């Protein structure tokens, strides 16, 4: 289950190994996705039942949920479908970002919490949560710089600029963007990983506050690892 850099890295490793066959699954959210090597299927399965049928119909022997830390629905479905079929399932979650000296973070549990927290924090907001969830900020009076790979669906704040861009982003570019747009506060998911971390470094350097949305919890009892190497060890251990 993919849609992340880690999933592509794992597909790279596994597809080169004798005795393993891998199929990567993408949701189909991004118009021009970066594809992993090997076999790829695209689109939803139709809930837990659809996923269960697909897994058994395709002779799948193990599931690695390497989806984004905020893709909570497919993670829950992967866990439930694998459990129903008695298949081993592993969740690969990159480590969360850690607050450092000089950071001014406000942690919130979800999108609604982020929209609420913004009140009084500044009029010019850098909203860097991807294209999903922008509607949670639609009622805000603030001005937003919204950055995403593809345009967001649904409602947007009345005053905004849409910037379509795909990471990775450099510290120099992020600092220039924040300065140029006179950003006063940033909103991000706690996605983790190096690809989009430069925005946090830029905010630190400019002493900007950052509203950080916490990750949804993994399903209860879920087996999880933080690195591609550990996921590969787990897969090899199944043989
Ligand atoms: P989600 O809310 O957990 O999933 C919603 C529905 O989309 C799922 O129930 C499933 O539909 C389908 N789906 C999601 N991931 C899928 C996959 N890898 N393969 C097949 N179907 C999938 O997921 P999301 O947050 O929309 O994320 C969608 C994809 O984008 C994921 O693959 C994720 O890794 C990637 N991504 C997400 C984010 C983010 O911030 N959420 C960021 C970067 C990349 P059915 O119920 O019909 O099976």
PDB file of N, CA and C in Angstrom, residues 2-67:
ATOM      1  N   UNK A   2       0.836   2.008  -1.078  1.00  0.00           N
ATOM      2  CA  UNK A   2       1.873   3.006  -1.271  1.00  0.00           C
ATOM      3  C   UNK A   2       1.403   4.446  -1.277  1.00  0.00           C
ATOM      4  N   UNK A   3       2.055   5.232  -2.139  1.00  0.00           N
ATOM      5  CA  UNK A   3       1.775   6.655  -2.208  1.00  0.00           C
ATOM      6  C   UNK A   3       2.798   7.469  -1.451  1.00  0.00           C
ATOM      7  N   UNK A   4       3.914   6.834  -1.088  1.00  0.00           N
ATOM      8  CA  UNK A   4       4.970   7.527  -0.341  1.00  0.00           C
ATOM      9  C   UNK A   4       6.333   7.167  -0.938  1.00  0.00           C
ATOM     10  N   UNK A   5       7.315   7.975  -0.574  1.00  0.00           N
ATOM     11  CA  UNK A   5       8.679   7.675  -1.010  1.00  0.00           C
ATOM     12  C   UNK A   5       9.149   6.330  -0.433  1.00  0.00           C
ATOM     13  N   UNK A   6       8.790   6.078   0.827  1.00  0.00           N
ATOM     14  CA  UNK A   6       9.201   4.824   1.469  1.00  0.00           C
ATOM     15  C   UNK A   6       8.642   3.610   0.729  1.00  0.00           C
ATOM     16  N   UNK A   7       7.387   3.722   0.281  1.00  0.00           N
ATOM     17  CA  UNK A   7       6.775   2.605  -0.454  1.00  0.00           C
ATOM     18  C   UNK A   7       7.537   2.357  -1.757  1.00  0.00           C
ATOM     19  N   UNK A   8       7.959   3.441  -2.411  1.00  0.00           N
ATOM     20  CA  UNK A   8       8.718   3.275  -3.668  1.00  0.00           C
ATOM     21  C   UNK A   8      10.083   2.652  -3.390  1.00  0.00           C
ATOM     22  N   UNK A   9      10.698   3.070  -2.285  1.00  0.00           N
ATOM     23  CA  UNK A   9      12.011   2.498  -1.951  1.00  0.00           C
ATOM     24  C   UNK A   9      11.884   0.999  -1.645  1.00  0.00           C
ATOM     25  N   UNK A  10      10.842   0.637  -0.925  1.00  0.00           N
ATOM     26  CA  UNK A  10      10.647  -0.778  -0.595  1.00  0.00           C
ATOM     27  C   UNK A  10      10.375  -1.586  -1.867  1.00  0.00           C
ATOM     28  N   UNK A  11       9.553  -1.026  -2.769  1.00  0.00           N
ATOM     29  CA  UNK A  11       9.261  -1.712  -4.035  1.00  0.00           C
ATOM     30  C   UNK A  11      10.553  -1.930  -4.828  1.00  0.00           C
ATOM     31  N   UNK A  12      11.421  -0.946  -4.788  1.00  0.00           N
ATOM     32  CA  UNK A  12      12.720  -1.021  -5.458  1.00  0.00           C
ATOM     33  C   UNK A  12      13.519  -2.212  -4.948  1.00  0.00           C
ATOM     34  N   UNK A  13      13.592  -2.324  -3.628  1.00  0.00           N
ATOM     35  CA  UNK A  13      14.390  -3.396  -3.019  1.00  0.00           C
ATOM     36  C   UNK A  13      13.757  -4.761  -3.301  1.00  0.00           C
ATOM     37  N   UNK A  14      12.472  -4.864  -3.024  1.00  0.00           N
ATOM     38  CA  UNK A  14      11.810  -6.167  -3.073  1.00  0.00           C
ATOM     39  C   UNK A  14      11.741  -6.702  -4.503  1.00  0.00           C
ATOM     40  N   UNK A  15      11.504  -5.801  -5.464  1.00  0.00           N
ATOM     41  CA  UNK A  15      11.331  -6.287  -6.839  1.00  0.00           C
ATOM     42  C   UNK A  15      12.632  -6.845  -7.406  1.00  0.00           C
ATOM     43  N   UNK A  16      13.758  -6.477  -6.810  1.00  0.00           N
ATOM     44  CA  UNK A  16      15.034  -7.003  -7.295  1.00  0.00           C
ATOM     45  C   UNK A  16      15.410  -8.333  -6.638  1.00  0.00           C
ATOM     46  N   UNK A  17      14.587  -8.836  -5.726  1.00  0.00           N
ATOM     47  CA  UNK A  17      14.941 -10.035  -4.964  1.00  0.00           C
ATOM     48  C   UNK A  17      14.225 -11.268  -5.503  1.00  0.00           C
ATOM     49  N   UNK A  18      14.989 -12.343  -5.663  1.00  0.00           N
ATOM     50  CA  UNK A  18      14.371 -13.608  -6.112  1.00  0.00           C
ATOM     51  C   UNK A  18      13.420 -14.115  -5.039  1.00  0.00           C
ATOM     52  N   UNK A  19      12.336 -14.690  -5.478  1.00  0.00           N
ATOM     53  CA  UNK A  19      11.404 -15.297  -4.525  1.00  0.00           C
ATOM     54  C   UNK A  19      10.357 -14.341  -3.993  1.00  0.00           C
ATOM     55  N   UNK A  20      10.426 -13.074  -4.405  1.00  0.00           N
ATOM     56  CA  UNK A  20       9.409 -12.109  -3.960  1.00  0.00           C
ATOM     57  C   UNK A  20       8.711 -11.497  -5.178  1.00  0.00           C
ATOM     58  N   UNK A  21       7.428 -11.374  -5.095  1.00  0.00           N
ATOM     59  CA  UNK A  21       6.673 -10.608  -6.101  1.00  0.00           C
ATOM     60  C   UNK A  21       5.960  -9.509  -5.359  1.00  0.00           C
ATOM     61  N   UNK A  22       6.002  -8.296  -5.915  1.00  0.00           N
ATOM     62  CA  UNK A  22       5.374  -7.169  -5.216  1.00  0.00           C
ATOM     63  C   UNK A  22       4.369  -6.479  -6.131  1.00  0.00           C
ATOM     64  N   UNK A  23       3.241  -6.107  -5.568  1.00  0.00           N
ATOM     65  CA  UNK A  23       2.276  -5.253  -6.259  1.00  0.00           C
ATOM     66  C   UNK A  23       2.093  -4.016  -5.394  1.00  0.00           C
ATOM     67  N   UNK A  24       2.311  -2.836  -5.975  1.00  0.00           N
ATOM     68  CA  UNK A  24       2.094  -1.584  -5.238  1.00  0.00           C
ATOM     69  C   UNK A  24       0.699  -1.071  -5.554  1.00  0.00           C
ATOM     70  N   UNK A  25       0.051  -0.529  -4.528  1.00  0.00           N
ATOM     71  CA  UNK A  25      -1.288   0.022  -4.728  1.00  0.00           C
ATOM     72  C   UNK A  25      -1.292   1.521  -4.438  1.00  0.00           C
ATOM     73  N   UNK A  26      -1.839   2.274  -5.392  1.00  0.00           N
ATOM     74  CA  UNK A  26      -1.975   3.733  -5.224  1.00  0.00           C
ATOM     75  C   UNK A  26      -3.448   4.097  -5.238  1.00  0.00           C
ATOM     76  N   UNK A  27      -3.788   5.173  -4.521  1.00  0.00           N
ATOM     77  CA  UNK A  27      -5.185   5.591  -4.465  1.00  0.00           C
ATOM     78  C   UNK A  27      -5.636   6.259  -5.756  1.00  0.00           C
ATOM     79  N   UNK A  28      -4.709   6.906  -6.449  1.00  0.00           N
ATOM     80  CA  UNK A  28      -5.072   7.638  -7.663  1.00  0.00           C
ATOM     81  C   UNK A  28      -5.415   9.089  -7.395  1.00  0.00           C
ATOM     82  N   UNK A  29      -4.934   9.618  -6.269  1.00  0.00           N
ATOM     83  CA  UNK A  29      -5.244  11.004  -5.905  1.00  0.00           C
ATOM     84  C   UNK A  29      -4.476  12.024  -6.760  1.00  0.00           C
ATOM     85  N   UNK A  30      -3.199  11.711  -7.017  1.00  0.00           N
ATOM     86  CA  UNK A  30      -2.328  12.657  -7.717  1.00  0.00           C
ATOM     87  C   UNK A  30      -2.426  12.383  -9.214  1.00  0.00           C
ATOM     88  N   UNK A  31      -2.566  13.467  -9.999  1.00  0.00           N
ATOM     89  CA  UNK A  31      -2.784  13.297 -11.441  1.00  0.00           C
ATOM     90  C   UNK A  31      -1.618  12.608 -12.135  1.00  0.00           C
ATOM     91  N   UNK A  32      -0.406  13.018 -11.777  1.00  0.00           N
ATOM     92  CA  UNK A  32       0.767  12.393 -12.388  1.00  0.00           C
ATOM     93  C   UNK A  32       1.662  11.855 -11.284  1.00  0.00           C
ATOM     94  N   UNK A  33       1.313  10.690 -10.728  1.00  0.00           N
ATOM     95  CA  UNK A  33       2.077  10.179  -9.590  1.00  0.00           C
ATOM     96  C   UNK A  33       3.476   9.735  -9.991  1.00  0.00           C
ATOM     97  N   UNK A  34       4.395   9.783  -9.038  1.00  0.00           N
ATOM     98  CA  UNK A  34       5.708   9.174  -9.237  1.00  0.00           C
ATOM     99  C   UNK A  34       5.475   7.686  -9.012  1.00  0.00           C
ATOM    100  N   UNK A  35       5.709   6.869 -10.053  1.00  0.00           N
ATOM    101  CA  UNK A  35       5.347   5.452  -9.945  1.00  0.00           C
ATOM    102  C   UNK A  35       6.484   4.616  -9.366  1.00  0.00           C
ATOM    103  N   UNK A  36       6.151   3.624  -8.554  1.00  0.00           N
ATOM    104  CA  UNK A  36       7.179   2.688  -8.093  1.00  0.00           C
ATOM    105  C   UNK A  36       7.541   1.719  -9.214  1.00  0.00           C
ATOM    106  N   UNK A  37       8.662   1.043  -9.079  1.00  0.00           N
ATOM    107  CA  UNK A  37       9.004   0.002 -10.057  1.00  0.00           C
ATOM    108  C   UNK A  37       8.076  -1.184  -9.833  1.00  0.00           C
ATOM    109  N   UNK A  38       7.955  -2.012 -10.851  1.00  0.00           N
ATOM    110  CA  UNK A  38       7.158  -3.236 -10.718  1.00  0.00           C
ATOM    111  C   UNK A  38       5.684  -2.992 -10.964  1.00  0.00           C
ATOM    112  N   UNK A  39       4.901  -4.019 -10.611  1.00  0.00           N
ATOM    113  CA  UNK A  39       3.457  -3.965 -10.885  1.00  0.00           C
ATOM    114  C   UNK A  39       2.774  -2.927  -9.993  1.00  0.00           C
ATOM    115  N   UNK A  40       1.867  -2.170 -10.601  1.00  0.00           N
ATOM    116  CA  UNK A  40       1.157  -1.121  -9.848  1.00  0.00           C
ATOM    117  C   UNK A  40      -0.328  -1.229 -10.172  1.00  0.00           C
ATOM    118  N   UNK A  41      -1.161  -1.122  -9.163  1.00  0.00           N
ATOM    119  CA  UNK A  41      -2.595  -0.991  -9.393  1.00  0.00           C
ATOM    120  C   UNK A  41      -3.033   0.357  -8.812  1.00  0.00           C
ATOM    121  N   UNK A  42      -4.049   0.948  -9.410  1.00  0.00           N
ATOM    122  CA  UNK A  42      -4.458   2.292  -8.990  1.00  0.00           C
ATOM    123  C   UNK A  42      -5.956   2.334  -8.718  1.00  0.00           C
ATOM    124  N   UNK A  43      -6.333   2.996  -7.607  1.00  0.00           N
ATOM    125  CA  UNK A  43      -7.752   3.199  -7.285  1.00  0.00           C
ATOM    126  C   UNK A  43      -8.144   2.496  -6.005  1.00  0.00           C
ATOM    127  N   UNK A  44      -9.227   3.003  -5.398  1.00  0.00           N
ATOM    128  CA  UNK A  44      -9.722   2.397  -4.163  1.00  0.00           C
ATOM    129  C   UNK A  44     -10.213   0.971  -4.396  1.00  0.00           C
ATOM    130  N   UNK A  45     -10.309   0.222  -3.294  1.00  0.00           N
ATOM    131  CA  UNK A  45     -10.733  -1.181  -3.381  1.00  0.00           C
ATOM    132  C   UNK A  45     -12.232  -1.321  -3.120  1.00  0.00           C
ATOM    133  N   UNK A  46     -12.832  -0.276  -2.536  1.00  0.00           N
ATOM    134  CA  UNK A  46     -14.227  -0.382  -2.125  1.00  0.00           C
ATOM    135  C   UNK A  46     -14.321  -0.862  -0.683  1.00  0.00           C
ATOM    136  N   UNK A  47     -13.598  -0.185   0.199  1.00  0.00           N
ATOM    137  CA  UNK A  47     -13.685  -0.489   1.636  1.00  0.00           C
ATOM    138  C   UNK A  47     -12.978  -1.777   2.011  1.00  0.00           C
ATOM    139  N   UNK A  48     -13.160  -2.175   3.284  1.00  0.00           N
ATOM    140  CA  UNK A  48     -12.460  -3.359   3.813  1.00  0.00           C
ATOM    141  C   UNK A  48     -12.842  -4.613   3.026  1.00  0.00           C
ATOM    142  N   UNK A  49     -14.137  -4.739   2.701  1.00  0.00           N
ATOM    143  CA  UNK A  49     -14.577  -5.952   1.997  1.00  0.00           C
ATOM    144  C   UNK A  49     -13.916  -6.055   0.630  1.00  0.00           C
ATOM    145  N   UNK A  50     -13.856  -4.904  -0.071  1.00  0.00           N
ATOM    146  CA  UNK A  50     -13.231  -4.907  -1.389  1.00  0.00           C
ATOM    147  C   UNK A  50     -11.746  -5.236  -1.298  1.00  0.00           C
ATOM    148  N   UNK A  51     -11.097  -4.687  -0.306  1.00  0.00           N
ATOM    149  CA  UNK A  51      -9.661  -4.952  -0.129  1.00  0.00           C
ATOM    150  C   UNK A  51      -9.438  -6.429   0.204  1.00  0.00           C
ATOM    151  N   UNK A  52     -10.286  -6.957   1.079  1.00  0.00           N
ATOM    152  CA  UNK A  52     -10.159  -8.371   1.465  1.00  0.00           C
ATOM    153  C   UNK A  52     -10.298  -9.257   0.219  1.00  0.00           C
ATOM    154  N   UNK A  53     -11.283  -8.941  -0.599  1.00  0.00           N
ATOM    155  CA  UNK A  53     -11.491  -9.748  -1.817  1.00  0.00           C
ATOM    156  C   UNK A  53     -10.300  -9.635  -2.755  1.00  0.00           C
ATOM    157  N   UNK A  54      -9.790  -8.388  -2.874  1.00  0.00           N
ATOM    158  CA  UNK A  54      -8.646  -8.189  -3.771  1.00  0.00           C
ATOM    159  C   UNK A  54      -7.423  -8.957  -3.266  1.00  0.00           C
ATOM    160  N   UNK A  55      -7.184  -8.916  -1.968  1.00  0.00           N
ATOM    161  CA  UNK A  55      -6.012  -9.597  -1.396  1.00  0.00           C
ATOM    162  C   UNK A  55      -6.114 -11.103  -1.620  1.00  0.00           C
ATOM    163  N   UNK A  56      -7.283 -11.675  -1.348  1.00  0.00           N
ATOM    164  CA  UNK A  56      -7.394 -13.126  -1.506  1.00  0.00           C
ATOM    165  C   UNK A  56      -7.421 -13.496  -2.992  1.00  0.00           C
ATOM    166  N   UNK A  57      -8.075 -12.669  -3.814  1.00  0.00           N
ATOM    167  CA  UNK A  57      -8.148 -12.966  -5.251  1.00  0.00           C
ATOM    168  C   UNK A  57      -6.806 -12.880  -5.950  1.00  0.00           C
ATOM    169  N   UNK A  58      -5.873 -12.146  -5.370  1.00  0.00           N
ATOM    170  CA  UNK A  58      -4.559 -11.985  -6.003  1.00  0.00           C
ATOM    171  C   UNK A  58      -3.461 -12.766  -5.294  1.00  0.00           C
ATOM    172  N   UNK A  59      -3.864 -13.653  -4.406  1.00  0.00           N
ATOM    173  CA  UNK A  59      -2.893 -14.539  -3.754  1.00  0.00           C
ATOM    174  C   UNK A  59      -1.868 -13.811  -2.906  1.00  0.00           C
ATOM    175  N   UNK A  60      -2.262 -12.691  -2.332  1.00  0.00           N
ATOM    176  CA  UNK A  60      -1.313 -11.921  -1.516  1.00  0.00           C
ATOM    177  C   UNK A  60      -0.992 -12.680  -0.223  1.00  0.00           C
ATOM    178  N   UNK A  61       0.300 -12.699   0.120  1.00  0.00           N
ATOM    179  CA  UNK A  61       0.720 -13.439   1.314  1.00  0.00           C
ATOM    180  C   UNK A  61       1.130 -12.538   2.468  1.00  0.00           C
ATOM    181  N   UNK A  62       1.389 -11.258   2.187  1.00  0.00           N
ATOM    182  CA  UNK A  62       1.750 -10.321   3.262  1.00  0.00           C
ATOM    183  C   UNK A  62       1.411  -8.907   2.804  1.00  0.00           C
ATOM    184  N   UNK A  63       1.052  -8.064   3.754  1.00  0.00           N
ATOM    185  CA  UNK A  63       0.670  -6.683   3.447  1.00  0.00           C
ATOM    186  C   UNK A  63       1.616  -5.730   4.165  1.00  0.00           C
ATOM    187  N   UNK A  64       2.202  -4.806   3.402  1.00  0.00           N
ATOM    188  CA  UNK A  64       2.939  -3.709   4.027  1.00  0.00           C
ATOM    189  C   UNK A  64       2.149  -2.433   3.755  1.00  0.00           C
ATOM    190  N   UNK A  65       1.657  -1.840   4.819  1.00  0.00           N
ATOM    191  CA  UNK A  65       0.959  -0.563   4.708  1.00  0.00           C
ATOM    192  C   UNK A  65       2.019   0.527   4.806  1.00  0.00           C
ATOM    193  N   UNK A  66       2.464   0.998   3.642  1.00  0.00           N
ATOM    194  CA  UNK A  66       3.482   2.064   3.616  1.00  0.00           C
ATOM    195  C   UNK A  66       2.836   3.355   3.156  1.00  0.00           C
ATOM    196  N   UNK A  67       1.572   3.536   3.496  1.00  0.00           N
ATOM    197  CA  UNK A  67       0.862   4.762   3.100  1.00  0.00           C
ATOM    198  C   UNK A  67       1.310   5.925   3.986  1.00  0.00           C
TER     199      UNK A  67
END
